PDB file of C-alpha atoms in Angstrom:
ATOM      1  CA  MET A1485      -9.647 -12.610 -12.966  1.00 37.00           C
ATOM      2  CA  PHE A1486      -7.847 -15.931 -12.667  1.00 35.00           C
ATOM      3  CA  GLN A1487      -7.253 -18.220 -15.481  1.00 36.00           C
ATOM      4  CA  LEU A1488      -6.118 -21.486 -14.167  1.00 35.00           C
ATOM      5  CA  SER A1489      -4.033 -24.108 -16.038  1.00 37.00           C
ATOM      6  CA  GLN A1490      -2.253 -27.285 -14.757  1.00 37.00           C
ATOM      7  CA  ASN A1491       1.134 -25.447 -13.884  1.00 49.00           C
ATOM      8  CA  SER A1492       0.170 -21.810 -13.501  1.00 49.00           C
ATOM      9  CA  VAL A1493      -2.273 -19.186 -12.588  1.00 45.00           C
ATOM     10  CA  THR A1494      -2.663 -16.049 -14.480  1.00 42.00           C
ATOM     11  CA  VAL A1495      -3.762 -12.849 -12.495  1.00 44.00           C
ATOM     12  CA  ASP A1496      -4.858  -9.816 -14.427  1.00 41.00           C
ATOM     13  CA  PHE A1497      -4.079  -6.841 -12.012  1.00 39.00           C
ATOM     14  CA  ARG A1498      -5.069  -4.114 -14.425  1.00 37.00           C
ATOM     15  CA  ARG A1499      -7.703  -2.895 -11.964  1.00 41.00           C
ATOM     16  CA  LYS A1500      -9.771   0.076 -12.370  1.00 38.00           C
ATOM     17  CA  LYS A1501      -9.448   2.734  -9.693  1.00 41.00           C
ATOM     18  CA  ILE A1502     -12.573   2.357  -7.496  1.00 37.00           C
ATOM     19  CA  LEU A1503     -14.087   5.432  -5.807  1.00 39.00           C
ATOM     20  CA  PRO A1504     -13.322   6.033  -2.277  1.00 38.00           C
ATOM     21  CA  VAL A1505     -16.104   5.026   0.071  1.00 37.00           C
ATOM     22  CA  LEU A1506     -18.347   7.657   1.885  1.00 35.00           C
ATOM     23  CA  SER A1507     -17.826   8.586   5.328  1.00 37.00           C
ATOM     24  CA  LYS A1508     -19.532   6.417   8.096  1.00 38.00           C
ATOM     25  CA  SER A1509     -22.436   8.570   8.087  1.00 39.00           C
ATOM     26  CA  GLY A1510     -23.059   7.980   4.453  1.00 41.00           C
ATOM     27  CA  SER A1511     -22.691  11.647   3.221  1.00 41.00           C
ATOM     28  CA  ALA A1512     -19.916  13.581   1.705  1.00 40.00           C
ATOM     29  CA  PRO A1513     -17.995  15.706   3.972  1.00 39.00           C
ATOM     30  CA  LYS A1514     -18.548  19.397   3.887  1.00 38.00           C
ATOM     31  CA  GLN A1515     -16.325  21.239   1.414  1.00 35.00           C
ATOM     32  CA  GLN A1516     -15.390  23.755   4.021  1.00 33.00           C
ATOM     33  CA  SER A1517     -13.469  21.017   6.008  1.00 34.00           C
ATOM     34  CA  ILE A1518     -10.933  20.877   3.265  1.00 30.00           C
ATOM     35  CA  LEU A1519     -10.358  24.313   2.403  1.00 33.00           C
ATOM     36  CA  SER A1520      -7.630  25.148   4.752  1.00 39.00           C
ATOM     37  CA  ASN A1521      -5.664  22.398   3.000  1.00 46.00           C
ATOM     38  CA  GLN A1522      -6.853  23.206  -0.568  1.00 46.00           C
ATOM     39  CA  THR A1523      -3.959  22.931  -3.045  1.00 43.00           C
ATOM     40  CA  SER A1524      -2.969  25.513  -5.720  1.00 38.00           C
ATOM     41  CA  GLU A1525      -4.040  23.159  -8.445  1.00 42.00           C
ATOM     42  CA  ASP A1526      -7.710  23.132  -6.799  1.00 43.00           C
ATOM     43  CA  SER A1527      -8.013  26.808  -6.623  1.00 42.00           C
ATOM     44  CA  ASP A1528      -8.862  29.453  -8.961  1.00 42.00           C
ATOM     45  CA  ASN A1529      -6.091  31.053 -10.805  1.00 43.00           C
ATOM     46  CA  ASP A1530      -5.305  34.762 -10.787  1.00 42.00           C
ATOM     47  CA  ALA A1531      -7.921  35.144 -13.989  1.00 43.00           C
ATOM     48  CA  GLY A1532     -10.625  33.833 -11.548  1.00 42.00           C
ATOM     49  CA  GLN A1533     -10.895  30.591 -13.777  1.00 46.00           C
ATOM     50  CA  LYS A1534     -10.692  27.009 -12.461  1.00 54.00           C
ATOM     51  CA  ARG A1535      -7.884  24.764 -13.880  1.00 57.00           C
ATOM     52  CA  PHE A1536      -8.970  22.003 -16.053  1.00 61.00           C
ATOM     53  CA  GLY A1537      -7.426  18.642 -16.854  1.00 73.00           C
ATOM     54  CA  ALA A1538      -5.607  16.206 -14.606  1.00 82.00           C
ATOM     55  CA  VAL A1539      -4.066  17.691 -11.440  1.00 84.00           C
ATOM     56  CA  SER A1540      -2.220  16.247  -8.508  1.00 83.00           C
ATOM     57  CA  CYS A1541      -3.254  17.430  -5.037  1.00 87.00           C
ATOM     58  CA  ASN A1542      -0.091  18.246  -3.241  1.00 83.00           C
ATOM     59  CA  VAL A1543      -1.519  17.422   0.173  1.00 83.00           C
ATOM     60  CA  CYS A1544      -3.171  14.105  -0.317  1.00 85.00           C
ATOM     61  CA  GLY A1545      -1.550  13.064  -3.570  1.00 82.00           C
ATOM     62  CA  MET A1546      -4.511  12.121  -5.517  1.00 82.00           C
ATOM     63  CA  LEU A1547      -4.617  12.685  -9.093  1.00 84.00           C
ATOM     64  CA  TYR A1548      -8.124  13.696 -10.470  1.00 84.00           C
ATOM     65  CA  THR A1549      -9.473  15.631 -13.328  1.00 85.00           C
ATOM     66  CA  ALA A1550     -10.177  19.077 -12.353  1.00 81.00           C
ATOM     67  CA  SER A1551     -13.640  20.719 -13.492  1.00 80.00           C
ATOM     68  CA  ASN A1552     -15.035  16.970 -13.442  1.00 84.00           C
ATOM     69  CA  PRO A1553     -17.636  17.045 -10.683  1.00 85.00           C
ATOM     70  CA  GLU A1554     -17.505  13.306 -10.037  1.00 87.00           C
ATOM     71  CA  ASP A1555     -13.639  13.463 -10.030  1.00 84.00           C
ATOM     72  CA  GLU A1556     -13.750  16.324  -7.621  1.00 86.00           C
ATOM     73  CA  THR A1557     -16.219  14.861  -5.242  1.00 86.00           C
ATOM     74  CA  GLN A1558     -14.108  11.951  -4.969  1.00 85.00           C
ATOM     75  CA  HIS A1559     -10.989  14.078  -4.251  1.00 86.00           C
ATOM     76  CA  LEU A1560     -12.832  15.930  -1.336  1.00 88.00           C
ATOM     77  CA  LEU A1561     -13.779  12.411   0.096  1.00 86.00           C
ATOM     78  CA  PHE A1562     -10.474  10.976  -0.195  1.00 85.00           C
ATOM     79  CA  HIS A1563      -8.631  14.206   0.790  1.00 88.00           C
ATOM     80  CA  ASN A1564     -10.633  14.373   4.306  1.00 85.00           C
ATOM     81  CA  GLN A1565     -10.059  10.899   4.965  1.00 86.00           C
ATOM     82  CA  PHE A1566      -6.394  10.972   4.311  1.00 85.00           C
ATOM     83  CA  ILE A1567      -5.756  14.222   6.371  1.00 89.00           C
ATOM     84  CA  SER A1568      -7.619  12.451   9.329  1.00 84.00           C
ATOM     85  CA  ALA A1569      -5.580   9.109   8.929  1.00 87.00           C
ATOM     86  CA  VAL A1570      -2.336  10.423   8.493  1.00 89.00           C
ATOM     87  CA  LYS A1571      -2.365  12.715  11.603  1.00 92.00           C
ATOM     88  CA  TYR A1572      -0.375  11.416  14.315  1.00 92.00           C
ATOM     89  CA  VAL A1573      -0.621  12.846  17.763  1.00 87.00           C
ATOM     90  CA  GLY A1574       1.844  10.520  19.450  1.00 87.00           C
ATOM     91  CA  TRP A1575       1.502   7.993  22.176  1.00 88.00           C
ATOM     92  CA  LYS A1576       3.089   7.581  25.643  1.00 85.00           C
ATOM     93  CA  LYS A1577       4.011   4.171  24.784  1.00 88.00           C
ATOM     94  CA  GLU A1578       5.532   3.459  21.450  1.00 93.00           C
ATOM     95  CA  ARG A1579       7.084   0.288  20.241  1.00 96.00           C
ATOM     96  CA  ILE A1580       9.933   1.895  18.348  1.00 96.00           C
ATOM     97  CA  LEU A1581      11.762  -0.333  15.934  1.00 97.00           C
ATOM     98  CA  ALA A1582      14.027   2.133  14.168  1.00 97.00           C
ATOM     99  CA  GLU A1583      14.790   5.945  14.059  1.00 97.00           C
ATOM    100  CA  TYR A1584      16.297   7.740  11.082  1.00 97.00           C
ATOM    101  CA  PRO A1585      16.995  11.491  10.460  1.00 97.00           C
ATOM    102  CA  ASP A1586      13.555  11.693   8.442  1.00 96.00           C
ATOM    103  CA  GLY A1587      11.349   9.657  11.063  1.00 96.00           C
ATOM    104  CA  ARG A1588      10.773   6.544  12.892  1.00 97.00           C
ATOM    105  CA  ILE A1589       9.142   3.334  12.606  1.00 98.00           C
ATOM    106  CA  ILE A1590       6.815   1.876  15.106  1.00 97.00           C
ATOM    107  CA  MET A1591       5.038  -1.252  15.521  1.00 97.00           C
ATOM    108  CA  VAL A1592       1.379  -1.875  16.488  1.00 96.00           C
ATOM    109  CA  LEU A1593       0.246  -5.270  17.727  1.00 96.00           C
ATOM    110  CA  PRO A1594      -3.329  -6.623  18.113  1.00 94.00           C
ATOM    111  CA  GLU A1595      -2.993  -6.534  22.003  1.00 93.00           C
ATOM    112  CA  ASP A1596      -2.086  -2.924  22.275  1.00 94.00           C
ATOM    113  CA  PRO A1597      -4.551  -0.165  23.322  1.00 93.00           C
ATOM    114  CA  LYS A1598      -7.717   0.343  21.638  1.00 93.00           C
ATOM    115  CA  TYR A1599      -6.674   4.056  20.434  1.00 93.00           C
ATOM    116  CA  ALA A1600      -3.551   2.476  18.623  1.00 94.00           C
ATOM    117  CA  LEU A1601      -5.822  -0.013  16.902  1.00 93.00           C
ATOM    118  CA  LYS A1602      -8.387   2.460  15.918  1.00 93.00           C
ATOM    119  CA  LYS A1603      -5.559   4.421  14.329  1.00 94.00           C
ATOM    120  CA  VAL A1604      -4.501   1.297  12.463  1.00 93.00           C
ATOM    121  CA  ASP A1605      -8.062   0.653  11.324  1.00 92.00           C
ATOM    122  CA  GLU A1606      -8.340   4.176   9.896  1.00 92.00           C
ATOM    123  CA  ILE A1607      -5.043   3.979   8.174  1.00 93.00           C
ATOM    124  CA  ARG A1608      -5.976   0.497   6.616  1.00 91.00           C
ATOM    125  CA  GLU A1609      -9.112   1.934   5.307  1.00 89.00           C
ATOM    126  CA  MET A1610      -7.337   4.775   3.631  1.00 89.00           C
ATOM    127  CA  VAL A1611      -4.899   2.615   2.369  1.00 89.00           C
ATOM    128  CA  ASP A1612      -7.305   0.376   0.523  1.00 86.00           C
ATOM    129  CA  ASN A1613      -8.918   3.335  -0.943  1.00 83.00           C
ATOM    130  CA  ASP A1614      -5.713   4.862  -2.095  1.00 81.00           C
ATOM    131  CA  LEU A1615      -4.498   1.570  -3.545  1.00 77.00           C
ATOM    132  CA  GLY A1616      -7.875   1.650  -5.548  1.00 70.00           C
ATOM    133  CA  PHE A1617      -9.408  -1.681  -4.370  1.00 61.00           C
ATOM    134  CA  GLN A1618     -10.391  -3.463  -1.223  1.00 61.00           C
ATOM    135  CA  GLN A1619      -7.509  -5.778  -0.272  1.00 59.00           C
ATOM    136  CA  ALA A1620      -8.374  -9.255   0.735  1.00 61.00           C
ATOM    137  CA  PRO A1621      -9.208  -9.650   4.405  1.00 64.00           C
ATOM    138  CA  LEU A1622      -6.505 -10.648   7.050  1.00 67.00           C
ATOM    139  CA  MET A1623      -6.334 -14.363   7.790  1.00 63.00           C
ATOM    140  CA  CYS A1624      -5.776 -14.226  11.377  1.00 67.00           C
ATOM    141  CA  TYR A1625      -6.094 -10.611  12.797  1.00 70.00           C
ATOM    142  CA  SER A1626      -4.581 -11.797  16.301  1.00 76.00           C
ATOM    143  CA  ARG A1627      -1.465 -12.494  14.794  1.00 84.00           C
ATOM    144  CA  THR A1628      -0.675  -9.469  12.456  1.00 93.00           C
ATOM    145  CA  LYS A1629       2.081  -6.971  12.844  1.00 96.00           C
ATOM    146  CA  THR A1630       1.502  -3.461  11.709  1.00 97.00           C
ATOM    147  CA  LEU A1631       4.614  -1.078  10.932  1.00 98.00           C
ATOM    148  CA  LEU A1632       3.979   2.855  10.583  1.00 98.00           C
ATOM    149  CA  PHE A1633       6.461   5.257   9.495  1.00 98.00           C
ATOM    150  CA  ILE A1634       6.187   8.449  11.378  1.00 97.00           C
ATOM    151  CA  SER A1635       7.854  11.418   9.724  1.00 95.00           C
ATOM    152  CA  ASN A1636       9.393  14.331  11.602  1.00 95.00           C
ATOM    153  CA  ASP A1637       6.164  16.267  11.073  1.00 91.00           C
ATOM    154  CA  LYS A1638       3.994  13.708  12.872  1.00 93.00           C
ATOM    155  CA  LYS A1639       2.414  12.214   9.734  1.00 94.00           C
ATOM    156  CA  VAL A1640       2.079   8.393   8.955  1.00 96.00           C
ATOM    157  CA  VAL A1641       3.573   8.325   5.512  1.00 95.00           C
ATOM    158  CA  GLY A1642       4.064   4.517   5.274  1.00 96.00           C
ATOM    159  CA  CYS A1643       2.195   1.591   6.452  1.00 96.00           C
ATOM    160  CA  LEU A1644       2.975  -2.259   6.323  1.00 97.00           C
ATOM    161  CA  ILE A1645       0.694  -4.869   7.593  1.00 95.00           C
ATOM    162  CA  ALA A1646       2.156  -8.498   7.845  1.00 96.00           C
ATOM    163  CA  GLU A1647       0.596 -11.902   8.738  1.00 95.00           C
ATOM    164  CA  HIS A1648       1.608 -15.387   9.439  1.00 95.00           C
ATOM    165  CA  ILE A1649       1.251 -17.698   6.523  1.00 94.00           C
ATOM    166  CA  GLN A1650       2.141 -21.115   5.520  1.00 94.00           C
ATOM    167  CA  TRP A1651       2.626 -21.020   1.688  1.00 92.00           C
ATOM    168  CA  GLY A1652       3.573 -18.868  -1.173  1.00 94.00           C
ATOM    169  CA  TYR A1653       3.463 -19.071  -4.760  1.00 94.00           C
ATOM    170  CA  ARG A1654       6.314 -18.360  -7.181  1.00 93.00           C
ATOM    171  CA  VAL A1655       5.801 -15.463  -9.844  1.00 91.00           C
ATOM    172  CA  ILE A1656       6.525 -16.736 -13.243  1.00 86.00           C
ATOM    173  CA  GLU A1657       8.786 -14.126 -14.944  1.00 75.00           C
ATOM    174  CA  GLU A1658       7.999 -13.464 -18.606  1.00 71.00           C
ATOM    175  CA  LYS A1659      10.491 -12.261 -21.135  1.00 69.00           C
ATOM    176  CA  LEU A1660      10.109  -8.763 -21.932  1.00 63.00           C
ATOM    177  CA  PRO A1661       9.823  -7.440 -25.508  1.00 63.00           C
ATOM    178  CA  VAL A1662      12.514  -5.269 -26.968  1.00 65.00           C
ATOM    179  CA  ILE A1663      12.080  -2.126 -24.924  1.00 62.00           C
ATOM    180  CA  ARG A1664      14.175   0.963 -25.738  1.00 66.00           C
ATOM    181  CA  SER A1665      13.812   2.968 -22.450  1.00 70.00           C
ATOM    182  CA  GLU A1666      13.303   2.410 -18.742  1.00 67.00           C
ATOM    183  CA  GLU A1667      10.037   4.369 -19.243  1.00 70.00           C
ATOM    184  CA  GLU A1668       8.644   1.896 -21.747  1.00 68.00           C
ATOM    185  CA  LYS A1669       9.721  -1.194 -19.387  1.00 63.00           C
ATOM    186  CA  VAL A1670       7.675   0.395 -16.387  1.00 61.00           C
ATOM    187  CA  ARG A1671       4.886   0.983 -18.737  1.00 66.00           C
ATOM    188  CA  PHE A1672       4.836  -2.441 -19.858  1.00 60.00           C
ATOM    189  CA  GLU A1673       5.125  -4.027 -16.410  1.00 59.00           C
ATOM    190  CA  ARG A1674       2.094  -1.891 -15.128  1.00 59.00           C
ATOM    191  CA  GLN A1675      -0.070  -2.975 -18.019  1.00 60.00           C
ATOM    192  CA  LYS A1676       0.570  -6.669 -18.392  1.00 60.00           C
ATOM    193  CA  ALA A1677      -1.072  -9.744 -16.500  1.00 62.00           C
ATOM    194  CA  TRP A1678       1.363 -11.755 -14.374  1.00 66.00           C
ATOM    195  CA  CYS A1679       1.340 -15.401 -13.776  1.00 82.00           C
ATOM    196  CA  CYS A1680       2.489 -17.653 -10.814  1.00 79.00           C
ATOM    197  CA  SER A1681       2.957 -21.347 -10.184  1.00 86.00           C
ATOM    198  CA  THR A1682       0.140 -23.135  -8.566  1.00 86.00           C
ATOM    199  CA  LEU A1683       2.906 -25.342  -6.578  1.00 92.00           C
ATOM    200  CA  PRO A1684       3.051 -23.993  -2.943  1.00 93.00           C
ATOM    201  CA  GLU A1685       6.311 -23.087  -1.434  1.00 95.00           C
ATOM    202  CA  PRO A1686       6.902 -22.761   2.280  1.00 96.00           C
ATOM    203  CA  ALA A1687       6.634 -19.079   3.392  1.00 96.00           C
ATOM    204  CA  ILE A1688       6.411 -17.628   6.892  1.00 96.00           C
ATOM    205  CA  CYS A1689       5.473 -13.990   6.555  1.00 97.00           C
ATOM    206  CA  GLY A1690       2.767 -12.439   4.235  1.00 96.00           C
ATOM    207  CA  ILE A1691       2.808  -8.825   3.447  1.00 95.00           C
ATOM    208  CA  SER A1692      -0.736  -8.045   3.394  1.00 92.00           C
ATOM    209  CA  ARG A1693      -0.639  -4.355   2.694  1.00 91.00           C
ATOM    210  CA  ILE A1694       2.493  -2.091   2.015  1.00 94.00           C
ATOM    211  CA  TRP A1695       1.793   1.772   1.307  1.00 93.00           C
ATOM    212  CA  VAL A1696       3.878   4.939   1.184  1.00 94.00           C
ATOM    213  CA  PHE A1697       2.429   8.227   0.710  1.00 91.00           C
ATOM    214  CA  SER A1698       2.714   9.047  -3.017  1.00 85.00           C
ATOM    215  CA  LEU A1699       4.711  12.221  -2.450  1.00 84.00           C
ATOM    216  CA  MET A1700       7.158  10.607  -0.180  1.00 89.00           C
ATOM    217  CA  ARG A1701       8.108   7.612  -2.409  1.00 87.00           C
ATOM    218  CA  ARG A1702      11.603   6.867  -3.686  1.00 89.00           C
ATOM    219  CA  GLN A1703      12.997   7.596  -0.188  1.00 93.00           C
ATOM    220  CA  LYS A1704      13.415   4.032   0.886  1.00 95.00           C
ATOM    221  CA  ILE A1705      10.581   4.108   3.380  1.00 97.00           C
ATOM    222  CA  ALA A1706       9.102   0.801   2.042  1.00 96.00           C
ATOM    223  CA  SER A1707      12.427  -0.936   2.061  1.00 97.00           C
ATOM    224  CA  ARG A1708      13.201   0.249   5.626  1.00 98.00           C
ATOM    225  CA  MET A1709       9.856  -0.881   6.795  1.00 98.00           C
ATOM    226  CA  ILE A1710      10.683  -4.586   5.307  1.00 98.00           C
ATOM    227  CA  GLU A1711      13.708  -4.600   6.854  1.00 97.00           C
ATOM    228  CA  CYS A1712      12.384  -3.729  10.227  1.00 97.00           C
ATOM    229  CA  LEU A1713       9.775  -6.392   9.662  1.00 98.00           C
ATOM    230  CA  ARG A1714      12.502  -9.136   8.799  1.00 97.00           C
ATOM    231  CA  SER A1715      14.131  -8.365  12.168  1.00 97.00           C
ATOM    232  CA  ASN A1716      11.015  -8.242  14.360  1.00 96.00           C
ATOM    233  CA  PHE A1717       8.584 -10.638  12.626  1.00 97.00           C
ATOM    234  CA  ILE A1718       9.796 -13.742  14.827  1.00 94.00           C
ATOM    235  CA  TYR A1719      11.695 -12.994  17.978  1.00 91.00           C
ATOM    236  CA  GLY A1720      15.211 -13.781  17.436  1.00 92.00           C
ATOM    237  CA  SER A1721      15.214 -14.417  13.693  1.00 94.00           C
ATOM    238  CA  TYR A1722      15.906 -12.456  10.638  1.00 96.00           C
ATOM    239  CA  LEU A1723      13.715 -13.541   7.906  1.00 97.00           C
ATOM    240  CA  SER A1724      15.131 -14.199   4.433  1.00 97.00           C
ATOM    241  CA  LYS A1725      13.719 -12.684   1.485  1.00 96.00           C
ATOM    242  CA  GLU A1726      12.554 -16.263   0.414  1.00 96.00           C
ATOM    243  CA  GLU A1727      10.286 -16.609   3.458  1.00 97.00           C
ATOM    244  CA  ILE A1728       8.226 -13.554   2.510  1.00 97.00           C
ATOM    245  CA  ALA A1729       5.327 -13.592   0.215  1.00 96.00           C
ATOM    246  CA  PHE A1730       3.440 -10.337  -1.147  1.00 95.00           C
ATOM    247  CA  SER A1731      -0.481 -10.389  -1.266  1.00 89.00           C
ATOM    248  CA  ASP A1732      -1.709 -10.018  -4.869  1.00 79.00           C
ATOM    249  CA  PRO A1733       0.606  -6.871  -5.507  1.00 79.00           C
ATOM    250  CA  THR A1734      -0.669  -3.775  -7.653  1.00 81.00           C
ATOM    251  CA  PRO A1735       1.468  -3.089 -10.848  1.00 82.00           C
ATOM    252  CA  ASP A1736       3.537  -0.663  -8.653  1.00 84.00           C
ATOM    253  CA  GLY A1737       3.873  -3.153  -5.862  1.00 87.00           C
ATOM    254  CA  LYS A1738       5.050  -5.768  -8.432  1.00 88.00           C
ATOM    255  CA  LEU A1739       7.776  -3.303  -9.579  1.00 88.00           C
ATOM    256  CA  PHE A1740       8.603  -2.603  -5.965  1.00 92.00           C
ATOM    257  CA  ALA A1741       9.003  -6.389  -4.894  1.00 93.00           C
ATOM    258  CA  THR A1742      10.634  -7.054  -8.105  1.00 91.00           C
ATOM    259  CA  GLN A1743      13.494  -4.384  -7.246  1.00 92.00           C
ATOM    260  CA  TYR A1744      13.442  -5.329  -3.406  1.00 96.00           C
ATOM    261  CA  CYS A1745      13.743  -9.167  -3.895  1.00 95.00           C
ATOM    262  CA  GLY A1746      16.214  -8.688  -6.791  1.00 93.00           C
ATOM    263  CA  THR A1747      14.018 -10.891  -8.946  1.00 91.00           C
ATOM    264  CA  GLY A1748      10.589 -10.903 -10.740  1.00 88.00           C
ATOM    265  CA  GLN A1749      10.221 -14.334  -9.319  1.00 92.00           C
ATOM    266  CA  PHE A1750       9.328 -13.466  -5.848  1.00 94.00           C
ATOM    267  CA  LEU A1751       6.535 -15.129  -3.799  1.00 95.00           C
ATOM    268  CA  VAL A1752       2.830 -14.164  -3.618  1.00 94.00           C
ATOM    269  CA  TYR A1753      -0.143 -15.302  -1.606  1.00 92.00           C
ATOM    270  CA  ASN A1754      -3.762 -14.676  -0.773  1.00 77.00           C
ATOM    271  CA  PHE A1755      -5.370 -14.848  -4.076  1.00 62.00           C
ATOM    272  CA  ILE A1756      -6.411 -18.388  -4.004  1.00 46.00           C
ATOM    273  CA  ASN A1757      -9.294 -19.058  -2.147  1.00 42.00           C
ATOM    274  CA  GLY A1758      -9.128 -21.571   0.826  1.00 39.00           C
ATOM    275  CA  GLN A1759      -5.480 -20.915   2.101  1.00 43.00           C
ATOM    276  CA  ASN A1760      -5.484 -20.853   5.782  1.00 41.00           C
ATOM    277  CA  ALA A1761      -2.855 -19.112   8.181  1.00 40.00           C
ATOM    278  CA  THR A1762      -0.736 -21.262  10.414  1.00 39.00           C
TER     279      THR A1762
END
């Protein structure tokens, strides 16, 4: 929802979690296909009774309500999609940008083999479902760069998709009310709407999507992917933080961008119709 004024645009990002899409066949996956990966939260307890209330799957990380048929169905759908998307068998030719003790970062370009592009499409679809909404389409697919963080156990636990842009818009940072704890601050940031200027500022790189598996967060995976992006987006150049804009960030994405950029007044893009890529 946009509320336009002469100097700023207000974006209400308190999105309701949308339900993951069905498989391409249009039917829900068979329950048996997930049983081998079933979590302790999902299974019956020692008394033969199913758990109730909110539980988190320790395989796909989805938070859902046990004993709620609709929630359990959506968990099955997302769980199967997640298992397929994050599995990484490895490729003979990988464009490795960085290696770490806990994994490596590779880059996939639009001219890469079809099997690599198919994996990126599969991951992007899963990421959109995990984020809870359908992201805006890429402006120019032929100029995108996709970074994947591959863990040592051959799983895709991080994804960053970047594209070339011309302009970004500065987030207008609001003063926080008197807040006693860090937890209250985070809760407030997640619930409030945010404003940004309508005055365009030059930008080079747009981060369309940035995702880290929920059970692998707070391990600097997203930060390391952005650092690699800044070094490899344009050959021979290292992008500054001022040259990067984030596409319509979620509440958690806004908190991350604020922390990474060192300010709540970072650049955003891709929420105003009609903006074109370079």
